[in-house]
CSV table of C-alpha atoms and ligand atoms in Angstrom, one decimal:
chain,number,residue,atom,x,y,z
A,276,VAL,CA,34.8,-4.8,49.9
A,277,SER,CA,34.4,-4.2,46.2
A,278,ALA,CA,34.9,-0.8,44.6
A,279,VAL,CA,32.1,0.7,42.4
A,280,TYR,CA,33.1,2.9,39.6
A,281,GLN,CA,30.4,5.2,38.4
A,282,GLU,CA,30.5,7.5,35.4
A,283,LEU,CA,29.9,11.1,36.3
A,284,GLU,CA,26.5,12.2,35.1
A,285,THR,CA,27.7,15.8,34.6
A,286,MET,CA,30.0,14.5,31.9
A,287,ARG,CA,27.1,13.2,30.0
A,288,ILE,CA,25.2,16.4,30.4
A,289,ALA,CA,28.2,18.3,29.0
A,290,GLN,CA,28.2,16.0,26.0
A,291,TYR,CA,24.5,16.6,25.3
A,292,ALA,CA,25.0,20.4,25.3
A,293,VAL,CA,27.2,20.1,22.2
A,294,GLY,CA,25.6,16.9,21.0
A,295,LEU,CA,23.6,15.8,18.1
A,296,PRO,CA,19.8,15.2,18.4
A,297,CYS,CA,18.7,11.9,16.8
A,298,TYR,CA,16.8,12.5,13.6
A,299,ILE,CA,14.2,9.8,14.6
A,300,CYS,CA,13.6,10.2,18.3
A,301,GLY,CA,15.1,13.6,19.0
A,302,GLU,CA,17.2,12.5,22.0
A,303,GLY,CA,20.7,13.9,22.5
A,304,ASN,CA,23.8,11.9,21.5
A,305,SER,CA,27.5,12.6,21.6
A,306,ARG,CA,28.8,13.4,18.1
A,307,ASP,CA,31.1,10.4,17.8
A,308,GLU,CA,28.4,7.8,18.4
A,309,GLU,CA,27.3,5.7,15.4
A,310,LEU,CA,23.9,4.7,16.5
A,311,CYS,CA,21.5,6.7,18.7
A,312,ARG,CA,21.8,5.5,22.3
A,313,HIS,CA,18.1,5.7,22.8
A,314,CYS,CA,16.5,4.2,19.7
A,315,HIS,CA,19.5,2.8,17.8
A,316,ALA,CA,18.8,4.7,14.5
A,317,PRO,CA,22.0,5.6,12.6
A,318,LEU,CA,23.2,9.1,13.6
A,319,ALA,CA,24.4,9.5,10.0
A,320,LEU,CA,20.7,10.4,9.3
A,321,ALA,CA,21.1,13.4,11.6
A,322,HIS,CA,24.5,14.4,10.1
A,323,GLN,CA,23.1,14.2,6.6
A,324,ALA,CA,19.9,15.9,7.3
A,325,ALA,CA,21.8,18.8,9.0
A,326,VAL,CA,23.6,19.6,5.8
A,327,GLN,CA,20.7,19.2,3.5
A,328,LYS,CA,18.2,21.7,2.2
A,329,VAL,CA,15.4,19.2,1.7
A,330,THR,CA,13.8,17.6,4.8
A,331,PRO,CA,13.7,13.9,4.4
A,332,GLN,CA,10.4,12.1,4.6
A,333,MET,CA,9.9,8.8,6.3
A,334,LEU,CA,8.4,5.7,4.7
A,335,GLY,CA,7.3,2.8,6.8
A,336,VAL,CA,7.4,-0.8,5.6
A,337,VAL,CA,5.2,-2.8,8.0
A,338,GLY,CA,4.0,-6.4,8.2
A,339,PRO,CA,4.6,-9.5,10.4
A,340,ALA,CA,7.9,-11.4,10.5
A,341,GLY,CA,8.3,-13.5,7.4
A,342,CYS,CA,5.8,-11.6,5.1
A,343,GLY,CA,8.6,-10.5,2.8
A,344,LYS,CA,9.6,-7.0,3.9
A,345,THR,CA,13.4,-7.4,3.6
A,346,VAL,CA,13.2,-9.1,0.2
A,347,LEU,CA,10.8,-6.6,-1.3
A,348,LEU,CA,12.7,-3.6,0.0
A,349,GLY,CA,16.1,-4.9,-1.2
A,350,MET,CA,14.7,-5.8,-4.6
A,351,LEU,CA,13.0,-2.4,-4.9
A,352,LEU,CA,16.2,-0.5,-4.2
A,353,ASP,CA,18.1,-2.7,-6.6
A,354,LEU,CA,15.7,-2.2,-9.4
A,355,LEU,CA,15.4,1.6,-8.9
A,356,SER,CA,19.1,2.2,-8.5
A,357,ARG,CA,20.0,0.5,-11.8
A,358,GLN,CA,17.2,1.4,-14.1
A,359,ALA,CA,17.5,4.4,-16.3
A,360,ASP,CA,13.8,5.0,-15.8
A,361,ASP,CA,11.8,8.1,-14.9
A,362,LEU,CA,11.8,6.7,-11.3
A,363,GLN,CA,15.2,6.3,-9.7
A,364,VAL,CA,16.8,6.2,-6.2
A,365,LEU,CA,20.2,7.3,-5.2
A,366,ALA,CA,21.6,5.9,-1.9
A,367,ARG,CA,22.8,8.6,0.5
A,368,GLY,CA,25.7,7.2,2.6
A,369,ALA,CA,27.4,3.8,2.5
A,370,PHE,CA,25.1,2.4,5.1
A,371,SER,CA,22.2,2.8,2.7
A,372,ILE,CA,23.5,0.2,0.4
A,373,SER,CA,23.8,-2.7,2.9
A,374,LEU,CA,20.2,-3.9,2.6
A,375,GLN,CA,20.2,-4.0,-1.2
A,376,GLN,CA,23.6,-5.7,-1.2
A,377,SER,CA,22.6,-8.4,1.2
A,378,VAL,CA,19.3,-9.2,-0.6
A,379,VAL,CA,20.8,-9.2,-4.0
A,380,SER,CA,23.9,-11.3,-3.1
A,381,HIS,CA,21.8,-13.9,-1.3
A,382,LEU,CA,19.3,-14.2,-4.2
A,383,ALA,CA,22.2,-14.6,-6.7
A,384,ARG,CA,23.3,-17.6,-4.6
A,385,CYS,CA,19.8,-19.0,-4.8
A,386,GLU,CA,19.1,-18.2,-1.1
A,387,PHE,CA,16.7,-15.9,0.6
A,388,PRO,CA,18.4,-13.4,2.9
A,389,PRO,CA,18.6,-14.3,6.6
A,390,LYS,CA,15.8,-13.2,9.0
A,391,THR,CA,16.0,-9.6,10.1
A,392,PRO,CA,17.4,-9.5,13.7
A,393,SER,CA,14.8,-8.3,16.3
A,394,GLU,CA,17.3,-5.9,17.9
A,395,PRO,CA,17.0,-2.4,16.3
A,396,ASP,CA,20.7,-1.8,16.5
A,397,ARG,CA,21.2,-4.5,13.9
A,398,TRP,CA,18.6,-3.2,11.3
A,399,ASN,CA,19.5,-1.8,8.0
A,400,TRP,CA,18.4,1.8,7.3
A,401,VAL,CA,18.2,3.4,3.9
A,402,HIS,CA,18.4,7.1,3.2
A,403,ALA,CA,18.0,7.8,-0.4
A,404,GLN,CA,17.2,10.6,-2.9
A,405,VAL,CA,14.2,9.7,-5.1
A,406,LYS,CA,13.9,11.1,-8.6
A,407,ALA,CA,10.3,10.9,-9.7
A,408,PRO,CA,8.4,12.9,-12.3
A,409,SER,CA,5.6,13.4,-9.8
A,410,ARG,CA,7.8,14.8,-7.0
A,411,LYS,CA,10.8,17.2,-7.0
A,412,GLY,CA,13.6,16.7,-4.5
A,413,LEU,CA,12.3,13.9,-2.4
A,414,GLU,CA,14.5,12.4,0.2
A,415,LEU,CA,13.4,9.2,1.9
A,416,ILE,CA,14.3,7.5,5.1
A,417,VAL,CA,13.3,3.8,5.3
A,418,PRO,CA,14.3,1.3,8.0
A,419,ASP,CA,14.0,-2.4,7.4
A,420,MET,CA,12.3,-3.1,10.7
A,421,SER,CA,11.7,-6.5,12.1
A,422,GLY,CA,8.1,-7.8,12.4
A,423,GLU,CA,8.7,-9.0,16.0
A,424,SER,CA,9.6,-5.4,17.1
A,425,LEU,CA,6.4,-4.1,15.5
A,426,VAL,CA,4.3,-6.7,17.3
A,427,GLU,CA,6.1,-6.0,20.6
A,428,GLU,CA,5.5,-2.2,20.3
A,429,ILE,CA,1.8,-2.7,19.5
A,430,ASN,CA,1.2,-5.2,22.3
A,431,HIS,CA,3.5,-3.4,24.9
A,432,PRO,CA,3.8,0.3,24.2
A,433,ASN,CA,7.3,1.7,24.6
A,434,SER,CA,9.0,-1.7,24.6
A,435,CYS,CA,10.6,-0.8,21.3
A,436,PRO,CA,10.5,3.0,21.2
A,437,VAL,CA,12.1,3.4,17.7
A,438,VAL,CA,9.1,1.7,16.1
A,439,ARG,CA,6.8,4.3,17.6
A,440,SER,CA,9.1,7.3,17.1
A,441,PHE,CA,9.5,6.3,13.5
A,442,LEU,CA,6.0,5.4,12.5
A,443,GLU,CA,4.6,8.6,14.2
A,444,LYS,CA,6.7,10.6,11.6
A,445,THR,CA,5.9,8.6,8.5
A,446,HIS,CA,4.5,10.3,5.4
A,447,GLY,CA,3.5,7.0,3.8
A,448,SER,CA,3.4,3.3,4.4
A,449,LEU,CA,3.9,0.0,2.6
A,450,MET,CA,1.8,-2.6,4.3
A,451,LEU,CA,2.9,-6.1,3.3
A,452,ILE,CA,0.4,-9.0,3.5
A,453,ASP,CA,1.4,-12.6,2.8
A,454,ALA,CA,-0.8,-13.8,0.0
A,455,GLY,CA,0.7,-17.3,0.1
A,456,ARG,CA,-0.6,-17.7,3.6
A,457,LEU,CA,-4.0,-16.3,2.8
A,458,ASP,CA,-4.3,-18.6,-0.2
A,459,GLN,CA,-3.8,-21.6,2.2
A,460,GLY,CA,-6.8,-20.5,4.2
A,461,ASP,CA,-4.8,-18.7,7.0
A,462,ASN,CA,-6.6,-15.6,8.2
A,463,GLU,CA,-3.8,-14.4,10.5
A,464,PRO,CA,-2.4,-12.0,7.9
A,465,ASP,CA,-5.8,-10.2,7.8
A,466,PHE,CA,-5.9,-9.8,11.6
A,467,PHE,CA,-2.4,-8.6,11.7
A,468,ALA,CA,-2.9,-6.0,8.9
A,469,MET,CA,-6.0,-4.7,10.7
A,470,LYS,CA,-4.0,-4.4,13.9
A,471,VAL,CA,-1.2,-2.4,12.3
A,472,LEU,CA,-3.7,-0.2,10.5
A,473,SER,CA,-5.4,0.7,13.8
A,474,PHE,CA,-2.0,1.3,15.4
A,475,LEU,CA,-1.1,3.7,12.6
A,476,CYS,CA,-4.4,5.6,13.0
A,477,GLU,CA,-3.7,5.9,16.8
A,478,LEU,CA,-0.2,7.1,16.3
A,479,HIS,CA,-1.3,9.8,13.9
A,480,GLY,CA,-4.0,10.9,16.4
A,481,ARG,CA,-7.0,9.9,14.3
A,482,SER,CA,-10.3,9.2,16.1
A,483,PRO,CA,-12.5,6.5,14.5
A,484,GLN,CA,-14.6,9.4,13.0
A,485,ARG,CA,-11.8,11.0,11.1
A,486,LYS,CA,-10.0,9.4,8.2
A,487,LEU,CA,-6.3,9.2,8.1
A,488,ASP,CA,-4.8,10.9,5.0
A,489,LEU,CA,-1.5,9.0,5.2
A,490,PRO,CA,-1.2,7.1,1.9
A,491,VAL,CA,-1.0,3.3,2.5
A,492,ALA,CA,-0.1,0.8,-0.2
A,493,MET,CA,-1.3,-2.6,0.7
A,494,VAL,CA,0.9,-5.2,-1.0
A,495,PHE,CA,0.0,-8.9,-1.3
A,496,THR,CA,3.5,-10.4,-1.2
A,497,LYS,CA,4.5,-13.9,-2.6
A,498,ALA,CA,1.8,-13.5,-5.2
A,499,ASP,CA,3.9,-15.9,-7.3
A,500,GLN,CA,2.2,-18.5,-5.2
A,501,CYS,CA,-1.3,-17.4,-6.0
A,502,GLU,CA,-1.9,-15.9,-9.4
A,503,SER,CA,-5.3,-14.5,-8.5
A,504,ALA,CA,-3.7,-11.8,-6.4
A,505,PHE,CA,-1.9,-10.6,-9.5
A,506,GLU,CA,-5.0,-10.7,-11.7
A,507,ASP,CA,-7.0,-8.3,-9.5
A,508,ALA,CA,-5.5,-7.3,-6.1
A,509,THR,CA,-8.6,-5.3,-5.1
A,510,GLN,CA,-10.9,-8.3,-5.7
A,511,PHE,CA,-8.4,-10.5,-3.9
A,512,ALA,CA,-8.5,-8.1,-0.9
A,513,GLN,CA,-12.3,-8.1,-0.8
A,514,LYS,CA,-12.3,-11.9,-0.8
A,515,GLN,CA,-9.3,-12.9,1.3
A,516,THR,CA,-8.9,-10.0,3.7
A,517,PRO,CA,-12.5,-8.8,4.3
A,518,GLY,CA,-11.7,-7.3,7.7
A,519,LEU,CA,-8.8,-5.2,6.4
A,520,TRP,CA,-11.0,-4.2,3.4
A,521,GLN,CA,-13.7,-2.8,5.6
A,522,LEU,CA,-11.2,-1.0,7.9
A,523,CYS,CA,-9.6,0.7,4.9
A,524,GLN,CA,-12.9,2.1,3.8
A,525,GLN,CA,-13.7,3.4,7.2
A,526,ARG,CA,-10.3,4.7,8.3
A,527,LEU,CA,-8.2,5.7,5.3
A,528,SER,CA,-8.7,8.3,2.6
A,529,LYS,CA,-5.7,7.1,0.4
A,530,PHE,CA,-5.1,3.4,-0.1
A,531,ARG,CA,-4.6,1.0,-2.9
A,532,PHE,CA,-4.1,-2.8,-3.2
A,533,PHE,CA,-1.2,-4.3,-5.1
A,534,ALA,CA,0.4,-7.7,-5.6
A,535,SER,CA,4.1,-8.5,-5.8
A,536,GLY,CA,6.5,-11.5,-6.1
A,537,VAL,CA,10.2,-11.8,-6.5
A,538,VAL,CA,10.5,-15.3,-7.7
A,539,GLY,CA,9.3,-17.4,-10.7
A,540,ALA,CA,9.7,-20.7,-8.8
A,541,CYS,CA,10.8,-22.1,-5.5
A,542,ALA,CA,12.1,-25.5,-4.4
A,543,PHE,CA,12.3,-27.0,-0.9
A,544,THR,CA,15.1,-28.7,0.8
A,545,TYR,CA,15.2,-30.2,4.3
A,546,ASN,CA,18.2,-29.9,6.6
A,547,ARG,CA,18.9,-29.8,10.4
A,548,THR,CA,17.1,-26.5,10.8
A,549,GLY,CA,14.0,-27.8,9.0
A,550,LYS,CA,12.4,-26.9,5.7
A,551,GLN,CA,14.3,-24.4,3.6
A,552,VAL,CA,12.9,-22.5,0.7
A,553,VAL,CA,15.2,-22.1,-2.3
A,554,PRO,CA,14.4,-19.4,-4.9
A,555,LEU,CA,15.0,-20.9,-8.3
A,556,ARG,CA,14.3,-18.1,-10.7
A,557,ILE,CA,14.3,-14.4,-9.8
A,558,GLU,CA,11.4,-12.8,-11.5
A,559,PRO,CA,10.4,-9.5,-9.8
A,560,ARG,CA,6.8,-8.6,-10.5
A,561,GLY,CA,4.8,-5.7,-9.0
A,562,ILE,CA,7.7,-4.4,-6.9
A,563,VAL,CA,8.0,-0.9,-8.3
A,564,GLU,CA,4.2,-0.1,-8.8
A,565,PRO,CA,3.2,0.3,-5.1
A,566,PHE,CA,6.3,2.5,-4.5
A,567,ARG,CA,5.5,4.7,-7.6
A,568,TRP,CA,2.0,5.2,-6.3
A,569,LEU,CA,3.1,6.1,-2.8
A,570,VAL,CA,5.6,8.6,-4.0
A,571,SER,CA,2.9,10.3,-6.1
A,572,GLU,CA,0.6,10.4,-3.1
A,573,MET,CA,3.0,11.5,-0.4
A,574,LYS,CA,2.5,15.2,0.2
A,575,PRO,CA,5.7,17.4,0.3
A,576,GLY,CA,6.7,18.8,3.7
A,577,ARG,CA,4.0,17.5,5.9
A,578,ARG,CA,4.3,16.5,9.6
B,252,GDP,N1,7.5,-17.4,-3.1
B,252,GDP,C1,8.0,-16.3,-2.5
B,252,GDP,N2,8.5,-16.3,-1.3
B,252,GDP,C2,9.0,-15.2,-0.8
B,252,GDP,C3,9.0,-13.9,-1.5
B,252,GDP,N3,9.5,-13.0,-0.7
B,252,GDP,C4,9.9,-13.6,0.5
B,252,GDP,N4,9.6,-14.9,0.4
B,252,GDP,C5,9.8,-15.9,1.5
B,252,GDP,O1,9.5,-15.3,2.8
B,252,GDP,C6,10.6,-15.4,3.6
B,252,GDP,C7,10.7,-14.2,4.5
B,252,GDP,O2,11.0,-13.1,3.7
B,252,GDP,P1,11.7,-11.8,4.4
B,252,GDP,O3,11.8,-10.7,3.3
B,252,GDP,O4,12.9,-12.1,5.1
B,252,GDP,O5,10.5,-11.4,5.4
B,252,GDP,P2,10.4,-10.3,6.5
B,252,GDP,O6,10.6,-11.0,7.8
B,252,GDP,O7,9.1,-9.6,6.4
B,252,GDP,O8,11.6,-9.3,6.3
B,252,GDP,C8,11.8,-15.7,2.7
B,252,GDP,O9,12.8,-16.3,3.4
B,252,GDP,C9,11.2,-16.5,1.6
B,252,GDP,O10,11.1,-17.8,2.0
B,252,GDP,C10,8.4,-13.9,-2.8
B,252,GDP,O11,8.3,-12.9,-3.4
B,252,GDP,N5,7.9,-15.1,-3.2
B,253,MG,MG1,13.0,-8.7,7.5
B,254,ZN,ZN1,17.1,8.1,18.5
């Protein structure tokens, strides 16, 4: 005969009564928890929001695995936290620095950062204050989500609830599209972007007849591999992502195309795990522009 020990449910209910609602999914948590037990978002977000006057807004960074979300986001934060420019970000909480630190330290060693884990409890989240001439007192929450989780949630609703809870609350989105793949004749990035855009419209309760007013910056990443995206991102979109281009016209009222790249040159090495890409020169281009546009388009205090 084996004994079964079971936690008393009433204990949990007692904890909820004095507990902390998660800032992302709204579920109750005990105060000493670090991550939300329902969606794995850091509870520090809720602690910080509770003592702040300004309600933070959510910015979604979406795209399939490997399209360059982690690198772009880390680089963006690094550029904006150092520059004495009119646009600046200030990390709130130590956890908000991890992403930037990981990306920058890997690039400095001529490596790309490792793949983002698909488990939400291992993602990096950023909570930052943004100083911009176009917006006073903007606080942003940005998770570095994994592409796999986004696909999972789109294909199997509620399999990764944090993706849904978060994207429902977004005030703006950065949609990343791999220009390197498009340039090689692969149309998968076009299909993926269309799928994500339709998902965003559904989440924000838009029927096909009504346009979504959420600003979406479409960024062609790895444009260092195809200069034509840098020359004219809009023309590149019309030519290389005709499906997405059409859908944007029909479903969005605020969108713009951009191109970005973080490296000047790459080399390739081969080892046990296969082909490795080695960044040779770090030359960020077009990283800040999409963000600057989004910040100026995001309306204060909506949703
Ligand atoms: N040439 C080039 N390659 C990039 C760039 N950004 C990312 N990559 C490549 O794309 C891979 C995936 O990037 P990552 O940011 O981890 O993608 P994520 O899965 O969307 O977060 C990296 O390991 C690099 O090989 C870029 O700006 N230029
Ligand atoms: Mg990633
Ligand atoms: Zn939660």
